[in-house]
Short mmCIF file of C-alpha atoms in Angstrom, two decimals:
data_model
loop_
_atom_site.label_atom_id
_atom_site.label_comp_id
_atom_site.label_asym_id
_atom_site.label_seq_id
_atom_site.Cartn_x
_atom_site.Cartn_y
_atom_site.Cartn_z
CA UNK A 1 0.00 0.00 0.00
CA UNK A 2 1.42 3.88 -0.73
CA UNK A 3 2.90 5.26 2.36
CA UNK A 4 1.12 8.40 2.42
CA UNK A 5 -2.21 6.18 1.89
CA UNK A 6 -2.29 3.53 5.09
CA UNK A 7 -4.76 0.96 4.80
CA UNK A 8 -7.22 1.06 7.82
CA UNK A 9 -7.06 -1.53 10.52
CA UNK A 10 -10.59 -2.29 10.42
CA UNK A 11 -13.78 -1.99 8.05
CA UNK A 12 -17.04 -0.81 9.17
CA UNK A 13 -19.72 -2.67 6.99
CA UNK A 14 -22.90 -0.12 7.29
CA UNK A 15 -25.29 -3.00 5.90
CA UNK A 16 -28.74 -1.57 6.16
CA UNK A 17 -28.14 0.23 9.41
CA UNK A 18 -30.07 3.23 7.57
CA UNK A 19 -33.07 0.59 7.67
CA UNK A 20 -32.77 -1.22 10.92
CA UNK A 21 -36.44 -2.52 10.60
CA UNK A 22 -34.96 -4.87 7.72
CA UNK A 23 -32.34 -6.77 10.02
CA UNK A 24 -34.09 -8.86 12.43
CA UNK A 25 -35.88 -10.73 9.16
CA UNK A 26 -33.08 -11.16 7.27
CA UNK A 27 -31.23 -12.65 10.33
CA UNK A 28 -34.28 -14.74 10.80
CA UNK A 29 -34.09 -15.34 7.33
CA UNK A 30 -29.96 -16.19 6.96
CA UNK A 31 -30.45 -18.43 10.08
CA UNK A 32 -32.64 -20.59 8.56
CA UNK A 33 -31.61 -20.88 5.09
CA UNK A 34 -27.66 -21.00 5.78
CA UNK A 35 -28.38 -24.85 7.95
CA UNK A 36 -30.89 -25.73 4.79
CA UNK A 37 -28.11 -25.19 2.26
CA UNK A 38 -25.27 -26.66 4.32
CA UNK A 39 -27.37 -30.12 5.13
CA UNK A 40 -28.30 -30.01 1.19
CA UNK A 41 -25.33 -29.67 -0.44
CA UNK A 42 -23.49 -32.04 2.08
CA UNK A 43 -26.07 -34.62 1.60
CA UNK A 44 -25.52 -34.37 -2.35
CA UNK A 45 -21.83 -35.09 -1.93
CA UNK A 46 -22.17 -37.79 0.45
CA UNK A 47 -25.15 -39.22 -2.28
CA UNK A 48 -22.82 -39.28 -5.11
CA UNK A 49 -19.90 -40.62 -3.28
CA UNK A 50 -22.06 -43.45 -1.84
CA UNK A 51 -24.01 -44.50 -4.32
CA UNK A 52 -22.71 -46.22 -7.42
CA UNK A 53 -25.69 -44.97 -9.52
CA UNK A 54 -24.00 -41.73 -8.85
CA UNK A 55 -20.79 -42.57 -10.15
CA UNK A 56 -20.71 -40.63 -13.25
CA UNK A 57 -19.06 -37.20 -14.67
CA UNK A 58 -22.74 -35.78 -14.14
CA UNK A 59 -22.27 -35.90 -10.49
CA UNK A 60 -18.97 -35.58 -10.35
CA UNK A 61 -19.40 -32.16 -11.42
CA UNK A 62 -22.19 -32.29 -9.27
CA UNK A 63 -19.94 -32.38 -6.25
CA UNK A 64 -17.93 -30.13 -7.26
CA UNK A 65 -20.82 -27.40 -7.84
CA UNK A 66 -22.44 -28.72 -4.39
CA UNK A 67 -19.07 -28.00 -2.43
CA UNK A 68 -18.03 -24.51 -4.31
CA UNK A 69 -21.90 -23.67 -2.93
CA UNK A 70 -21.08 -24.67 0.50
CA UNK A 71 -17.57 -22.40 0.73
CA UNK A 72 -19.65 -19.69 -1.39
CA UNK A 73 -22.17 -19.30 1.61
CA UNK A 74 -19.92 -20.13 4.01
CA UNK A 75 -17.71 -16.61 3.14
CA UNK A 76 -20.49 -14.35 3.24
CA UNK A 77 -23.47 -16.06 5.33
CA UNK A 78 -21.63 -15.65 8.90
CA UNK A 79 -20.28 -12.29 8.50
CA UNK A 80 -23.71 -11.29 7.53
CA UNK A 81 -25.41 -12.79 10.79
CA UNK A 82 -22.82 -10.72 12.59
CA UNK A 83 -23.12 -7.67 10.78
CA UNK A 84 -27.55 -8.35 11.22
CA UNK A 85 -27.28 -9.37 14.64
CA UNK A 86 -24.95 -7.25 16.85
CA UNK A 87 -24.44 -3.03 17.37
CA UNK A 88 -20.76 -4.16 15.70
CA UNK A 89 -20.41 -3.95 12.03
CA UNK A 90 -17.04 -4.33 11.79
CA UNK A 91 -14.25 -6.30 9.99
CA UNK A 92 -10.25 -6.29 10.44
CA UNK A 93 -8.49 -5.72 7.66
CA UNK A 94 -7.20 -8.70 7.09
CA UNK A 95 -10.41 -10.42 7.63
CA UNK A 96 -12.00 -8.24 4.80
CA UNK A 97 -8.86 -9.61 2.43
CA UNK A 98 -9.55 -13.34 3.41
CA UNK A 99 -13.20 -13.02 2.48
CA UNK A 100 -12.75 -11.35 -0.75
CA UNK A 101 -10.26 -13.82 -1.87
CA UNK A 102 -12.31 -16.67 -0.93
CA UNK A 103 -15.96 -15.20 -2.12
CA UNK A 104 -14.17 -14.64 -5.57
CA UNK A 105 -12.24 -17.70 -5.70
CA UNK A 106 -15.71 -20.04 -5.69
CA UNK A 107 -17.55 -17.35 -7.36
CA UNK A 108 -14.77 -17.58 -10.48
CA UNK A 109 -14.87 -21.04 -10.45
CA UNK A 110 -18.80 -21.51 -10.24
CA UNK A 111 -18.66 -19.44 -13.79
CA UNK A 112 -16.61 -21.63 -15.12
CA UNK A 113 -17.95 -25.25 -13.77
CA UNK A 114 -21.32 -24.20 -14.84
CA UNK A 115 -19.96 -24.30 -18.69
CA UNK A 116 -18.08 -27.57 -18.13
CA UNK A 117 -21.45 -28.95 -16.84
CA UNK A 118 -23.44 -27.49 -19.70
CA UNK A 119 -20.38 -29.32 -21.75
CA UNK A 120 -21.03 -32.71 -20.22
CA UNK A 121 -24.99 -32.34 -20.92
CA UNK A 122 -24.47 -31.62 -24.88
CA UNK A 123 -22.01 -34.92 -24.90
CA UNK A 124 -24.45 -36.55 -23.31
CA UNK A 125 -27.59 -35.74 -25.45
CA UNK A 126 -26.07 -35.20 -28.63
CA UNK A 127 -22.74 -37.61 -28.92
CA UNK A 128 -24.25 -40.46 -26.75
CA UNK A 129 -22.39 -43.32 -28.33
CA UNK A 130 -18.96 -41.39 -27.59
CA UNK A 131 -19.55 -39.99 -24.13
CA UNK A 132 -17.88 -42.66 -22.09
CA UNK A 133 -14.93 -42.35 -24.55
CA UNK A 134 -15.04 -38.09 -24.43
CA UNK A 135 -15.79 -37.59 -20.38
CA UNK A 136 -13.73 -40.52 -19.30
CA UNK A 137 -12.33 -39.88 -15.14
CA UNK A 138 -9.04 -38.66 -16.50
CA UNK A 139 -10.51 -35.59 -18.62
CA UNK A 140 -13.16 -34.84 -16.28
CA UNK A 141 -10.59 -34.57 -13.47
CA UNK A 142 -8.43 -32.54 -15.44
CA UNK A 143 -11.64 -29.96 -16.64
CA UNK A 144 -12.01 -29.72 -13.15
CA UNK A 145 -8.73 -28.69 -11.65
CA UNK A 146 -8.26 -26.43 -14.98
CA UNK A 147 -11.40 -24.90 -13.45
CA UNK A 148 -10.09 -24.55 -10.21
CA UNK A 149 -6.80 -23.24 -11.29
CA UNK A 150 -8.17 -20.49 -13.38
CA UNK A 151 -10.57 -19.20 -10.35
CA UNK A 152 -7.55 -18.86 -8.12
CA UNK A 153 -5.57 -16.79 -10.69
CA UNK A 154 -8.81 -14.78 -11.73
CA UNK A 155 -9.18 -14.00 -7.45
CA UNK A 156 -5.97 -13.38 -6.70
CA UNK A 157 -4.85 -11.09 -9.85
CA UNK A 158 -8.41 -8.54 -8.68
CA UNK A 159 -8.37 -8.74 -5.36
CA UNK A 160 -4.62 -7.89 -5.04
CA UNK A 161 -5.49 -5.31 -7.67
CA UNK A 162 -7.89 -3.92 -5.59
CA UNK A 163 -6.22 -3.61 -2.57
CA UNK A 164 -3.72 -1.71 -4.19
CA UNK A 165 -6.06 1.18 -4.22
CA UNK A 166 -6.01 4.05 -1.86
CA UNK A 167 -8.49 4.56 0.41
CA UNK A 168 -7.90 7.92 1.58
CA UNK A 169 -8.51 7.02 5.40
CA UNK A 170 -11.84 5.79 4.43
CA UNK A 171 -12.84 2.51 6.22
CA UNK A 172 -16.87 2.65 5.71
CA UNK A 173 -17.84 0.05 3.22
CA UNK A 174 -21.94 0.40 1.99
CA UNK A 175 -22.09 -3.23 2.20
CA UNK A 176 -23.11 -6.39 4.26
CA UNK A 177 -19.26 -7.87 3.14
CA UNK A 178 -15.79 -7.13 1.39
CA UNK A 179 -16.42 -7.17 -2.55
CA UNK A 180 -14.79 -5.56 -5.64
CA UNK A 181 -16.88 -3.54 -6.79
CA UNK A 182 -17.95 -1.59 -3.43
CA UNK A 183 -14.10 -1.78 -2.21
CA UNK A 184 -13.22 -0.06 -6.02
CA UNK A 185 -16.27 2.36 -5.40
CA UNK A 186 -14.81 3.76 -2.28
CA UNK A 187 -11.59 4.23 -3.25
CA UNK A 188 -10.16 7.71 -4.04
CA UNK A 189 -7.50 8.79 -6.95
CA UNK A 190 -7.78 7.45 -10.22
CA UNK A 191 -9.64 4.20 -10.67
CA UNK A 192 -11.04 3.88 -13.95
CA UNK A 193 -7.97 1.23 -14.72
CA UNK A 194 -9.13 -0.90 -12.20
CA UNK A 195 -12.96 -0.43 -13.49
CA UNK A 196 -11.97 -1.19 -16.81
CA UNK A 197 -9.65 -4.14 -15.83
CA UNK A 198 -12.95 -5.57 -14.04
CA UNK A 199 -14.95 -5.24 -16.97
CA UNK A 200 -12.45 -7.03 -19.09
CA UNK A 201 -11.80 -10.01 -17.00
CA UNK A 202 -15.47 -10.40 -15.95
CA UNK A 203 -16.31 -10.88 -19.79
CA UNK A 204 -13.87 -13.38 -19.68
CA UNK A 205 -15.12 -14.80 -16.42
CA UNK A 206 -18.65 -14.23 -17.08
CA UNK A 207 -19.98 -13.50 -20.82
CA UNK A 208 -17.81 -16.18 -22.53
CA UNK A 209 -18.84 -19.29 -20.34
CA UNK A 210 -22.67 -18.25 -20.59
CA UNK A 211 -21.91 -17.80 -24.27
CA UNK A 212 -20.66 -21.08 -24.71
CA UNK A 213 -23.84 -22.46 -22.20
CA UNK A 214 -26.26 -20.81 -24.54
CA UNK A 215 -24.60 -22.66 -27.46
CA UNK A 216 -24.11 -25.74 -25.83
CA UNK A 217 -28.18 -25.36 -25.35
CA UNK A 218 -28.87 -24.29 -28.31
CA UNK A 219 -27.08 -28.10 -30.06
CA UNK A 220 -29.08 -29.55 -27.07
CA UNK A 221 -32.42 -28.26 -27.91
CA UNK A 222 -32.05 -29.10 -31.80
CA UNK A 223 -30.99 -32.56 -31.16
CA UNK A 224 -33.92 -33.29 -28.66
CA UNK A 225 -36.33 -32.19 -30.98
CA UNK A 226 -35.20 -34.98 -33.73
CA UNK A 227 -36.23 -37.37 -30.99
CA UNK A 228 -38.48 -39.36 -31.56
CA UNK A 229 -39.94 -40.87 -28.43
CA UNK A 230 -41.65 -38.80 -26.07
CA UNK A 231 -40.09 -40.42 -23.02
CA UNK A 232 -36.51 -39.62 -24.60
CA UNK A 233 -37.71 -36.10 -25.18
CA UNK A 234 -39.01 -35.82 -21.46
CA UNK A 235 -35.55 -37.66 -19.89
CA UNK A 236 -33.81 -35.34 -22.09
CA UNK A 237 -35.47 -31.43 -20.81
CA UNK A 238 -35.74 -32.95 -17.47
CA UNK A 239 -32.07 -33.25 -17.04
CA UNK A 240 -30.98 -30.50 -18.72
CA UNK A 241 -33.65 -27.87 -17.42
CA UNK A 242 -32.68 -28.41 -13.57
CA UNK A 243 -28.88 -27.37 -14.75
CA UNK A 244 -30.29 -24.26 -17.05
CA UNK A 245 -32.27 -23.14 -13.59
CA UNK A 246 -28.88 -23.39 -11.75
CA UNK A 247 -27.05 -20.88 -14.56
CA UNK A 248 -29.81 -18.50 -14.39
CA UNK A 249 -29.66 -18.53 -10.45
CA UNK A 250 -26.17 -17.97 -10.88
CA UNK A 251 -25.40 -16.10 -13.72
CA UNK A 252 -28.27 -13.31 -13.57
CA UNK A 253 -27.25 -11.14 -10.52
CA UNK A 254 -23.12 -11.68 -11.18
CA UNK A 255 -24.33 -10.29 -14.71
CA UNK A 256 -26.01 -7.71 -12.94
CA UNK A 257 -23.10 -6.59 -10.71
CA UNK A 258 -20.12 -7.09 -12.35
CA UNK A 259 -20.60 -6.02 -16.07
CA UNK A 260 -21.74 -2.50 -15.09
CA UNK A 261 -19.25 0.29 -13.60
CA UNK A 262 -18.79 0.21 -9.87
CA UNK A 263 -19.32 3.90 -9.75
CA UNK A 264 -23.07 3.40 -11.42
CA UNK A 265 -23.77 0.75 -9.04
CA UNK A 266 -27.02 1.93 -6.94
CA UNK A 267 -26.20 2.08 -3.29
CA UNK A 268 -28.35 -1.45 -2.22
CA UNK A 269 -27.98 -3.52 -5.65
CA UNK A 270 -24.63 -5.52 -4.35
CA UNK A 271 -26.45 -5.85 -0.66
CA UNK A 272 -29.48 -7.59 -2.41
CA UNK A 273 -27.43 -9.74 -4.70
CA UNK A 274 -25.00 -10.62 -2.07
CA UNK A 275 -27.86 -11.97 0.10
CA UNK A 276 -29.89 -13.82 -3.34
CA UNK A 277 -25.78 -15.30 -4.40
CA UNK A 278 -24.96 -16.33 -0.84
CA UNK A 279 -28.13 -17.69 0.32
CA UNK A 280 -31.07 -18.26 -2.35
CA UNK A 281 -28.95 -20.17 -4.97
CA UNK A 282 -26.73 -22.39 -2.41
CA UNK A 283 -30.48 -22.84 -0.83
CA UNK A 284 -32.06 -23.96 -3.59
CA UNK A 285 -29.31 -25.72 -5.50
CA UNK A 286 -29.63 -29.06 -3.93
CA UNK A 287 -33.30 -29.27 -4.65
CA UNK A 288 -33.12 -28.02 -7.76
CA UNK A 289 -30.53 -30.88 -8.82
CA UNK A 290 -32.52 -33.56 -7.28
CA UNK A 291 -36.14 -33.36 -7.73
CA UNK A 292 -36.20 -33.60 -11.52
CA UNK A 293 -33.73 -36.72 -10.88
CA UNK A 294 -35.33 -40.51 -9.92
CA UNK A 295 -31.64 -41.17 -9.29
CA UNK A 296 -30.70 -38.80 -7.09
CA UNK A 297 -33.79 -39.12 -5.28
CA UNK A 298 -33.63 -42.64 -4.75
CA UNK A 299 -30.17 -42.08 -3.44
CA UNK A 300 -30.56 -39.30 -1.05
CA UNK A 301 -33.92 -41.42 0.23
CA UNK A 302 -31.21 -43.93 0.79
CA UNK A 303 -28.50 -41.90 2.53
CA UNK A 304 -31.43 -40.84 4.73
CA UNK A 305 -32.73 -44.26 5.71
CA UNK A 306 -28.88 -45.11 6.10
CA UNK A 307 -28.63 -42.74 8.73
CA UNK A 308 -32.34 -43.39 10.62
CA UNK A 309 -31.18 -47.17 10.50
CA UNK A 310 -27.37 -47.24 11.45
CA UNK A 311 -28.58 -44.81 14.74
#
């Protein structure tokens, strides 16, 4: 950091302290829904780790999307109870750091898994006899860690970008937690290089996965409508619509908040989308995956009756 520009010890995340009538319900809210995603997306894991019906790139990247969920929540949900619960609405420093690193980290990588998933789904419905040979455990593992690898570098390279800005003394952050866009918003000096830079890698990030979704979707759509049995046709949307619900979860309010200017950013847009990315998509994820899925059901209803038995 510049000398004559010290970075402050501590944040103060204002939240919605102008509306303190809104933070008992979302706390009510967060405390309830934060459990409901953990339990889901840990009982998908332990499903498709468990069951051999569930042994298949499908849910491999399954488990993958299921655990980036978990961490996702898990950097934003409990500084939010904090910040909804208690007078204090602070954050050290270094605290602030650690969460923006890890909240862009899994939300880099989500981008990108999404696209490999949408991937497996047109190899699946459109080259069926070669998808054994094409998604064998060897490429799927190494889409995945590619996926991984590129999330870290994409976190790292902004956030340490960001925090090279100065912030003039300024420590009050108009957010519920530490993200880019509100950190680059109340920075002083020149900062359009850093706005610019954001809009650059968040096409990359952002635009060309869903690009290459929509495509993959697109092949999808034309080669389920040369089916000719109903019951293929059905099998078919059913699988693929639960993952299209899961990219417009996901992909909608990042979309929203990242492809647009920090400076034009209204003052509650990234405290809404924070709370709909950290708690509504983890939330619904796990149902969303499963209830369009005989598999998946049948193998959560036998984790369950696994567990009710073995106690």
């Amino acid at each position: 950091m510049n000398n004559s520009h010290p970075h402050p010890e501590e944040f103060i995340l204002l939240g919605f302290a102008d509306r303190p009538w809104l933070e008992l319900p979302l706390f009510a809210i967060l405390l309830i829904t934060y459990p409901v995603a953990m339990v889901g997306n840990i009982a998908i894991i332990l499903a498709s780790r468990l069951d051999a019906r569930l042994h298949s790139p499908m849910y491999f990247f399954l488990t993958n999307l299921s655990f980036l969920a978990m961490c996702y929540t898990t950097s934003t949900v409990p500084q939010m109870l904090f910040n909804l619960g208690s007078a204090s609405k602070t954050i050290s420093y270094l605290g602030c750091a650690a969460q923006l690193y890890f909240f862009h980290i899994m939300g880099g990588t989500e981008c990108l898994l999404l696209a490999i998933m949408s991937f497996d789904r047109y190899v699946a419905v459109c080259k069926p006899l070669h998808y054994s040979l094409i998604m064998n455990p060897r490429i799927c593992i190494l889409l995945v860690s590619t996926v991984w690898l590129t999330g870290i570098t994409y976190a790292v390279s902004e956030a340490t970008a960001t925090f090279q800005l100065p912030l003039c003394g300024l420590n009050k952050l108009d957010h519920l937690v530490c993200e880019i866009p509100v950190l680059i918003k109340a920075a002083c000096g020149e900062k359009a290089a850093n706005e610019l830079t954001l809009s650059v890698v968040c096409i990359f990030i952002l635009v060309v996965p869903l690009c290459l979704i929509l495509a993959s979707y697109a092949c999808i759509g034309h080669a389920v409508f040369k089916i000719k049995s109903s019951e293929g046709r059905k099998k078919a949307f059913g699988t693929c619509s639960s993952h299209l619900i899961v990219v417009f979860l996901f992909y909608g309010p990042a979309i929203s908040m990242y492809l647009q200017p920090p400076s034009s950013i209204s003052r509650d847009q990234p405290k809404f989308m924070a709370l709909f990315c950290g708690v509504v998509t983890p939330t619904l994820n796990p149902f969303i995956d499963t209830l369009r899925n005989k598999d998946a059901k049948g193998a959560l209803g036998n984790l369950v009756r696994g567990i009710f038995t073995s106690k």
